[in-house]
Coordinates of C-alpha atoms and ligand atoms in Angstrom, one line a residue:
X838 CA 160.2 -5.1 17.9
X839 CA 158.4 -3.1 15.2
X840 CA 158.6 -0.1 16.5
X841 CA 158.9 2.4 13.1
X842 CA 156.0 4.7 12.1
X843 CA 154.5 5.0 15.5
X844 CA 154.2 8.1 17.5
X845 CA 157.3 9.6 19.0
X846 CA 157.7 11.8 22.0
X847 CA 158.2 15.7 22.5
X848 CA 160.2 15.4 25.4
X849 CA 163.9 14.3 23.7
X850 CA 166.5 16.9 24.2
X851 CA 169.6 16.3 21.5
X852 CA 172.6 18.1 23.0
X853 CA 174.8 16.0 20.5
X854 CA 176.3 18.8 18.4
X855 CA 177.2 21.2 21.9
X856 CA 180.9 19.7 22.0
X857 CA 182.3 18.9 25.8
X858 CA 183.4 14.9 24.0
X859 CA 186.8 15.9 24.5
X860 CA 187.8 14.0 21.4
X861 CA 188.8 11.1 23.7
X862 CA 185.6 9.3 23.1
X863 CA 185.3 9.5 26.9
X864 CA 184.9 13.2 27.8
X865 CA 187.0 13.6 30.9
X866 CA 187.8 17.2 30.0
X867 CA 190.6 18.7 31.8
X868 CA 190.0 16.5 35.4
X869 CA 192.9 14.0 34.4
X870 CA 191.2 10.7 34.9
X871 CA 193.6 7.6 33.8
X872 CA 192.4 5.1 31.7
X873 CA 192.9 3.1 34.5
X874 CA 190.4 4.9 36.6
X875 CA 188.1 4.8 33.7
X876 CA 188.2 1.3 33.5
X877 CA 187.5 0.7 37.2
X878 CA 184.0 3.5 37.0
X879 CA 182.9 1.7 34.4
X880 CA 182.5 -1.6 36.4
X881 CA 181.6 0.5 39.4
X882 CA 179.1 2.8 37.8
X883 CA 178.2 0.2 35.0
X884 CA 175.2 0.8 33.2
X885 CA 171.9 2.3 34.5
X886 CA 172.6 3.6 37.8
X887 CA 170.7 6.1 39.5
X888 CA 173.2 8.5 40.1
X889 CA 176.9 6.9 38.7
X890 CA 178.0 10.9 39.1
X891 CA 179.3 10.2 42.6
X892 CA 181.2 7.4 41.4
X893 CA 183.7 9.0 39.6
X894 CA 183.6 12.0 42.0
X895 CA 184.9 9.3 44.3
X896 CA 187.4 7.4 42.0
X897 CA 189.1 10.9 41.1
X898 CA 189.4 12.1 44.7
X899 CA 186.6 15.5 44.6
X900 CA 189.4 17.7 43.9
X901 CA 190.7 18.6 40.8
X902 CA 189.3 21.4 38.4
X903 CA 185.9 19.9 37.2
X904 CA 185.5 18.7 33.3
X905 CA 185.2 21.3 30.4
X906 CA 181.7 21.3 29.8
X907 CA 180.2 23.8 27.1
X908 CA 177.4 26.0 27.4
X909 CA 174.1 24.8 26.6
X910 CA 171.9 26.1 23.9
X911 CA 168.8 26.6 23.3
X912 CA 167.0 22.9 23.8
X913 CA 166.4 21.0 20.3
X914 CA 165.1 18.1 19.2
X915 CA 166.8 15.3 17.2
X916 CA 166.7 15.2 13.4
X917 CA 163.9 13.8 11.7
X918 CA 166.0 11.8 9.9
X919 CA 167.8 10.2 12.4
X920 CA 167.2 6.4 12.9
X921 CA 168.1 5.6 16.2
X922 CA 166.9 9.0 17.9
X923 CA 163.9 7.9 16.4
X924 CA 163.5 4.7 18.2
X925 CA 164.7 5.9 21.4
X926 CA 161.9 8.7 20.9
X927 CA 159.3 6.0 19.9
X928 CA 160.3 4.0 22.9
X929 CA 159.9 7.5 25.7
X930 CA 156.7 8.1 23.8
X931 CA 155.2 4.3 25.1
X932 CA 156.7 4.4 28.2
X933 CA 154.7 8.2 28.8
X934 CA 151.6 6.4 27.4
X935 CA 151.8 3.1 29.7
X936 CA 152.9 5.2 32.8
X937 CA 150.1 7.8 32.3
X938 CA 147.9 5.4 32.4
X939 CA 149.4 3.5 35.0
X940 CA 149.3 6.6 37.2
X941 CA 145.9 7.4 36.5
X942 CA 144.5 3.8 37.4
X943 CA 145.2 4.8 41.4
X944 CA 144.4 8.5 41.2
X945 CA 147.9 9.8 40.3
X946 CA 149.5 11.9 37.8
X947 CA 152.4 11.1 35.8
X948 CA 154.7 13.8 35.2
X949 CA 157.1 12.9 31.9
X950 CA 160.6 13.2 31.8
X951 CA 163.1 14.2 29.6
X952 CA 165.2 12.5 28.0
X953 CA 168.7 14.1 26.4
X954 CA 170.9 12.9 23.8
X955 CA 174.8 13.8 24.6
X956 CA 178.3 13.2 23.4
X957 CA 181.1 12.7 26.0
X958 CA 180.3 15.4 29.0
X959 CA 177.0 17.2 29.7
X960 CA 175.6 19.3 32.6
X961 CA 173.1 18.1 34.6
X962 CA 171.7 18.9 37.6
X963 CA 173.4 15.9 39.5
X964 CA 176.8 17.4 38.3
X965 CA 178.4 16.7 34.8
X966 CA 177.4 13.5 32.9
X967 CA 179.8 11.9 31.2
X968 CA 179.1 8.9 28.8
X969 CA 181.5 6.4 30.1
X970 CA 178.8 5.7 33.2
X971 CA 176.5 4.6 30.9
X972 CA 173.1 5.9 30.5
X973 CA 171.8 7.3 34.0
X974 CA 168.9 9.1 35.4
X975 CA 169.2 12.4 37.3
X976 CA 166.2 12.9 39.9
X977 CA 167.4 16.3 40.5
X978 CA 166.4 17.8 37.2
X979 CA 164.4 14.5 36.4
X980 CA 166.0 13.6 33.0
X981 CA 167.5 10.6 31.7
X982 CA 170.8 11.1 29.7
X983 CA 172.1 8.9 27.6
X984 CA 174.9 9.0 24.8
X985 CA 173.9 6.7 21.8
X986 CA 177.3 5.1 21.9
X987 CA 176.7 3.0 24.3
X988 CA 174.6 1.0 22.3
X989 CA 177.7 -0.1 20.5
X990 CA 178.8 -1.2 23.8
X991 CA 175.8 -3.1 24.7
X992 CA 176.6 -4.6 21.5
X993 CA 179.9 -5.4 20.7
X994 CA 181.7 -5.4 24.4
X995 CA 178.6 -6.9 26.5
X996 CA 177.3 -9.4 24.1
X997 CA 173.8 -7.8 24.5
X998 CA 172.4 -7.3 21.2
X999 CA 168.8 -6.5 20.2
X1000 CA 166.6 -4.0 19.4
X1001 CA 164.7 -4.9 22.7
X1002 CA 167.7 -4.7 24.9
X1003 CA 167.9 -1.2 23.9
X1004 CA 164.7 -0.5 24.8
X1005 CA 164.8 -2.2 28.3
X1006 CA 168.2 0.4 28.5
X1007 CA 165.8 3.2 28.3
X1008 CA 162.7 1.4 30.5
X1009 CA 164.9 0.9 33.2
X1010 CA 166.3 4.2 33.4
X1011 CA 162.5 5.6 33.4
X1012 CA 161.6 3.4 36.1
X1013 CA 164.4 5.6 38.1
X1014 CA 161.9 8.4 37.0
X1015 CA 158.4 6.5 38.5
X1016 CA 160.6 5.5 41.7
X1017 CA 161.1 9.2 41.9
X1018 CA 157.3 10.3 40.8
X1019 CA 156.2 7.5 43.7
X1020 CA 158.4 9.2 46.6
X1021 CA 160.9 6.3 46.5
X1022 CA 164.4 8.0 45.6
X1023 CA 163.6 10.2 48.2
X1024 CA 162.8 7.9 50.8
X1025 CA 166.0 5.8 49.9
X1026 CA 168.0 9.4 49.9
X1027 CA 167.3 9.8 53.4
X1028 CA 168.3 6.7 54.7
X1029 CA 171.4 6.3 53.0
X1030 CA 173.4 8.9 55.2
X1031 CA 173.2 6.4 58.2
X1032 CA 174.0 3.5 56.6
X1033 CA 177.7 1.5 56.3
X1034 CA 179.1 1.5 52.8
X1035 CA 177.9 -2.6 52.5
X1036 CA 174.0 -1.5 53.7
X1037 CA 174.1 1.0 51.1
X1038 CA 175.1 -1.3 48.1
X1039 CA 172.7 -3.6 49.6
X1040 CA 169.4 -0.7 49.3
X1041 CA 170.7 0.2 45.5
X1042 CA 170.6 -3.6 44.5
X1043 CA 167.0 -3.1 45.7
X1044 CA 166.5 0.0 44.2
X1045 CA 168.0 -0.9 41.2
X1046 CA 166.3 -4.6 40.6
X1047 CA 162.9 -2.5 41.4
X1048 CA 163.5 -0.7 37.9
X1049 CA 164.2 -3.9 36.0
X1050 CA 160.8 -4.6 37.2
X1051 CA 159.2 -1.5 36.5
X1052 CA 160.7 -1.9 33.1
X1053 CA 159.0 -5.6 33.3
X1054 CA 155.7 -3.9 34.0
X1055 CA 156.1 -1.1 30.7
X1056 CA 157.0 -4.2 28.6
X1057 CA 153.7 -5.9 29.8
X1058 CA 151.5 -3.0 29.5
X1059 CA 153.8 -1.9 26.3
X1060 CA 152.9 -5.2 24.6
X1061 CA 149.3 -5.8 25.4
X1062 CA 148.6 -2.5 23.8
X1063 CA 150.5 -2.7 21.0
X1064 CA 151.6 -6.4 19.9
X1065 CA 154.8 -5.1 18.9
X1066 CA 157.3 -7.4 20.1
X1067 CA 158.5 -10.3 18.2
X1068 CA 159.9 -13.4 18.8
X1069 CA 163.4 -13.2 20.6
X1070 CA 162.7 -9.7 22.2
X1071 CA 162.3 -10.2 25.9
X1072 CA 164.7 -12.9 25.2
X1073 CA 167.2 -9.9 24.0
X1074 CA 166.2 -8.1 26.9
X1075 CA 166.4 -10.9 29.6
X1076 CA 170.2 -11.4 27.9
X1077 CA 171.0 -8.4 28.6
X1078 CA 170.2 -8.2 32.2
X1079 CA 172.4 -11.1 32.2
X1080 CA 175.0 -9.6 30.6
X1081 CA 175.0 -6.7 33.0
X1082 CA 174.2 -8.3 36.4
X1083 CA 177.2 -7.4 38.7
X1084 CA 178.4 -10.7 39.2
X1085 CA 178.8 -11.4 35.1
X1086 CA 180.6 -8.0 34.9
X1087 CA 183.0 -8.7 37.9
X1088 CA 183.8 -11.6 36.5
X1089 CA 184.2 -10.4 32.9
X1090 CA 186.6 -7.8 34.5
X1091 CA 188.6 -10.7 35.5
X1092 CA 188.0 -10.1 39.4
X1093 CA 186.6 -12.0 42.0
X1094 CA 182.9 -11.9 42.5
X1095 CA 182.4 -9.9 45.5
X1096 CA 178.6 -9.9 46.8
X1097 CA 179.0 -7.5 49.3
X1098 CA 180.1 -4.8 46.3
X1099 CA 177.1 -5.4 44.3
X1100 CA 174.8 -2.4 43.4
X1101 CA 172.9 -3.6 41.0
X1102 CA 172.0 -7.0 41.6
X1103 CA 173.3 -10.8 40.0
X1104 CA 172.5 -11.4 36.5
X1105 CA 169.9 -14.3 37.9
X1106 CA 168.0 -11.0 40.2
X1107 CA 168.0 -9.0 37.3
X1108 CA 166.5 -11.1 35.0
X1109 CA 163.9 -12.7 37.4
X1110 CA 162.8 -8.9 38.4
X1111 CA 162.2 -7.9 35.3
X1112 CA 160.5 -10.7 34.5
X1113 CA 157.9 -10.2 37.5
X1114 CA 157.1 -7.3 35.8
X1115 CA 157.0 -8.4 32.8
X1116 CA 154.9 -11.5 33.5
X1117 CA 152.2 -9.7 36.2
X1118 CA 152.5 -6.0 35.2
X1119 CA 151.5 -5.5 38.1
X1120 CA 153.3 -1.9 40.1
X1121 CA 152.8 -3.6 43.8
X1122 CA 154.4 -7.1 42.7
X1123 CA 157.8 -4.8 42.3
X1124 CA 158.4 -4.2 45.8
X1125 CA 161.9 -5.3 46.0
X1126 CA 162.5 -3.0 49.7
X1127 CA 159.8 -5.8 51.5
X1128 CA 161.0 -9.1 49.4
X1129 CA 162.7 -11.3 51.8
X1130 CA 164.7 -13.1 49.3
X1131 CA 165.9 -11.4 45.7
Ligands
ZN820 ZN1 169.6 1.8 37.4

């Protein structure tokens, strides 16, 4: 992906130098959560979901005194300098361009997010992210976190590397956002109080596989404007939806695959959404919620 020298966006927040990592590298603060725990939320809350919060809030029991979590600042952007808060400004910047346009084609508006930088524990409005769930989007103040570190993990731990997978990290997690702008999230929100444990991991394996595709249709609309992929990129993405579908991490984690647990879909769902998108970039061909088969 040739992504350097093109415009970035306005809308990163870099909350990297407000402390709350703890020092741990996980940011736990003073709740007490055993590595043990942590091991088990990251399967759980793995990567990209829409609101991982309540899955350590669940792990760790509620209770406890909730993690140290500084102040916030004043917001500021990244450094100019910086190489890789670059690109994932660069990336936020394209995905405000397709999904503006996107949005304007059938009347709408599309209202940007933001998108913050942290180290180990932040505030947000969906209670205090921390960067072992992975990167996650927060409907109730409408920003995407993410802590550059797990890019490392994409990396080196999932086997996912490539400048396009990192993009598709951010793309998914902004499809959270247009699920949200299109009345989706809070559909799904609703329905989820009468619902058994097993119906609800069943809707966020839809809702989830609906943002690969949404991410599908940016990298469609991404591409045809600006012929900036390469060889091997949605390759490097596809990989790592692979590398992330639930049943590759249950089974990396040495545990039997349980398809009733999934939340986020099979490796084989996750690539073949986003590559509806991709392929059609077409919003309507993303309705996971009416597909009879995944
Ligand atoms: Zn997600």
């Amino acid at each position: 992906m040739r992504w350097e020298g093109n415009e970035q966006s306005d809308n990163v927040e870099d909350r990297r130098d407000e402390g709350g990592g703890g020092g741990g590298g996980f940011g736990f603060g003073g709740r007490g959560i055993g590595i043990g725990t942590v091991a088990v939320a990251l399967i759980a809350g793995w990567i990209f979901g829409i609101n991982p919060l309540t899955v350590l809030g669940l792990l760790s029991g509620g209770g406890g005194p909730a993690p140290q979590v500084q102040q916030q600042g004043p917001a500021h952007k990244p450094p100019a300098d910086d190489r890789e808060a670059a690109f994932v400004s660069t990336v936020l910047k394209n995905t405000e361009v397709v999904w503006s346009d996107i949005f304007r084609q059938s009347g709408g508006t599309y209202r940007p997010p933001k998108l913050v930088l942290f180290r180990g524990a932040t505030p947000t409005a969906c209670g205090t992210g921390e960067s072992a769930m992975g990167p996650f989007y927060c409907p109730g103040d409408k920003k995407v976190y993410i802590d550059l570190g797990f890019y490392d993990t994409l990396r080196n731990q999932l086997g996912a590397p490539g400048v396009f997978a990192q993009a598709y990290v951010i793309a998914h997690e902004i499809g959270h956002h247009v699920q949200d702008e299109l009345g989706i999230t809070g559909k799904v929100d609703q329905m989820r109080g009468r619902l058994s444990q097993t119906q609800n991991n069943a809707v966020s394996v839809r809702v989830e596989l609906q943002a690969d595709c949404f991410a599908g249709v940016w990298a469609h609309h991404s591409q045809q404007s600006k012929q900036w992929l390469d060889p091997g990129d949605i390759e490097s993405a596809m990989n790592a939806a692979q590398k992330i579908g639930d049943d590759a991490l249950q089974r990396s984690a040495g545990r039997a695959v349980v398809p009733d647990s999934f939340t986020h879909g099979t490796s084989a769902q996750r690539q073949r959404w986003f590559s509806t998108g991709f392929k059609s970039g077409d919003l309507r061909d993303c309705d996971t919620f009416a597909a009879r088969g995944l």
